[in-house]
């Protein structure tokens, strides 16, 4: 799968270009303990995953799947 979403992208860049990824970030809110889209929009995916001990590879896979799903329609 092509990686549309990269670790160096900010959450704002991602949700602006791929609105359907908001749902993915919401799925990770509970694990992070915060609303990611409310609190860390200007941080990179890599920084967020590190700060909140999220599985970066899984998060990127989920985000890319969501981004590609709508793009391929």
mmCIF file of C-alpha atoms in Angstrom:
data_model
loop_
_atom_site.group_PDB
_atom_site.id
_atom_site.type_symbol
_atom_site.label_atom_id
_atom_site.label_comp_id
_atom_site.label_asym_id
_atom_site.label_seq_id
_atom_site.Cartn_x
_atom_site.Cartn_y
_atom_site.Cartn_z
ATOM 1 C CA UNK A 1 0.000 0.000 0.000
ATOM 2 C CA UNK A 2 1.207 3.488 -0.790
ATOM 3 C CA UNK A 3 1.943 5.563 2.269
ATOM 4 C CA UNK A 4 -0.138 8.690 1.849
ATOM 5 C CA UNK A 5 0.195 9.453 5.549
ATOM 6 C CA UNK A 6 3.777 9.715 6.811
ATOM 7 C CA UNK A 7 5.134 9.957 10.379
ATOM 8 C CA UNK A 8 6.410 13.505 9.784
ATOM 9 C CA UNK A 9 2.959 14.882 8.909
ATOM 10 C CA UNK A 10 0.990 16.907 11.443
ATOM 11 C CA UNK A 11 -2.467 15.809 12.497
ATOM 12 C CA UNK A 12 -3.845 19.043 11.037
ATOM 13 C CA UNK A 13 -2.285 18.319 7.640
ATOM 14 C CA UNK A 14 -3.737 14.818 7.713
ATOM 15 C CA UNK A 15 -7.305 15.649 8.728
ATOM 16 C CA UNK A 16 -7.379 18.634 6.369
ATOM 17 C CA UNK A 17 -6.443 16.480 3.389
ATOM 18 C CA UNK A 18 -8.269 13.321 4.483
ATOM 19 C CA UNK A 19 -11.298 14.139 6.623
ATOM 20 C CA UNK A 20 -12.119 10.443 7.019
ATOM 21 C CA UNK A 21 -9.006 10.041 9.218
ATOM 22 C CA UNK A 22 -10.682 11.958 12.048
ATOM 23 C CA UNK A 23 -12.525 8.744 12.917
ATOM 24 C CA UNK A 24 -9.196 6.917 13.190
ATOM 25 C CA UNK A 25 -7.781 9.517 15.566
ATOM 26 C CA UNK A 26 -10.946 9.255 17.679
ATOM 27 C CA UNK A 27 -10.354 5.501 17.979
ATOM 28 C CA UNK A 28 -6.987 6.239 19.594
ATOM 29 C CA UNK A 29 -8.334 8.907 22.005
ATOM 30 C CA UNK A 30 -9.077 6.466 24.813
ATOM 31 C CA UNK A 31 -5.641 4.888 24.665
ATOM 32 C CA UNK A 32 -4.007 8.325 24.574
ATOM 33 C CA UNK A 33 -6.220 9.627 27.370
ATOM 34 C CA UNK A 34 -6.987 12.826 25.453
ATOM 35 C CA UNK A 35 -8.875 13.950 22.387
ATOM 36 C CA UNK A 36 -6.015 13.930 19.894
ATOM 37 C CA UNK A 37 -7.758 16.213 17.405
ATOM 38 C CA UNK A 38 -8.535 18.666 20.211
ATOM 39 C CA UNK A 39 -5.090 18.851 21.799
ATOM 40 C CA UNK A 40 -2.253 17.943 19.419
ATOM 41 C CA UNK A 41 -3.300 19.060 15.931
ATOM 42 C CA UNK A 42 0.024 20.806 15.326
ATOM 43 C CA UNK A 43 2.164 17.807 16.316
ATOM 44 C CA UNK A 44 3.454 15.127 13.972
ATOM 45 C CA UNK A 45 2.049 11.624 14.024
ATOM 46 C CA UNK A 46 5.442 10.378 15.170
ATOM 47 C CA UNK A 47 5.592 12.848 18.072
ATOM 48 C CA UNK A 48 2.024 12.048 19.134
ATOM 49 C CA UNK A 49 2.642 8.303 19.042
ATOM 50 C CA UNK A 50 5.766 8.747 21.147
ATOM 51 C CA UNK A 51 4.184 11.140 23.656
ATOM 52 C CA UNK A 52 1.100 8.983 24.203
ATOM 53 C CA UNK A 53 2.764 5.567 23.834
ATOM 54 C CA UNK A 54 0.731 4.647 20.765
ATOM 55 C CA UNK A 55 1.835 2.008 18.279
ATOM 56 C CA UNK A 56 3.130 4.193 15.438
ATOM 57 C CA UNK A 57 3.079 1.414 12.841
ATOM 58 C CA UNK A 58 -0.526 0.465 13.667
ATOM 59 C CA UNK A 59 -1.639 4.101 13.691
ATOM 60 C CA UNK A 60 -0.030 4.744 10.306
ATOM 61 C CA UNK A 61 -1.566 1.586 8.872
ATOM 62 C CA UNK A 62 -5.028 2.609 10.100
ATOM 63 C CA UNK A 63 -4.629 6.178 8.811
ATOM 64 C CA UNK A 64 -3.331 5.087 5.420
ATOM 65 C CA UNK A 65 -6.089 2.519 5.064
ATOM 66 C CA UNK A 66 -8.701 5.200 5.763
ATOM 67 C CA UNK A 67 -7.055 7.697 3.410
ATOM 68 C CA UNK A 68 -6.740 5.170 0.587
ATOM 69 C CA UNK A 69 -10.249 3.761 1.065
ATOM 70 C CA UNK A 70 -11.951 7.007 0.165
ATOM 71 C CA UNK A 71 -9.351 7.970 -2.434
ATOM 72 C CA UNK A 72 -9.850 4.704 -4.324
ATOM 73 C CA UNK A 73 -13.655 5.011 -4.546
#
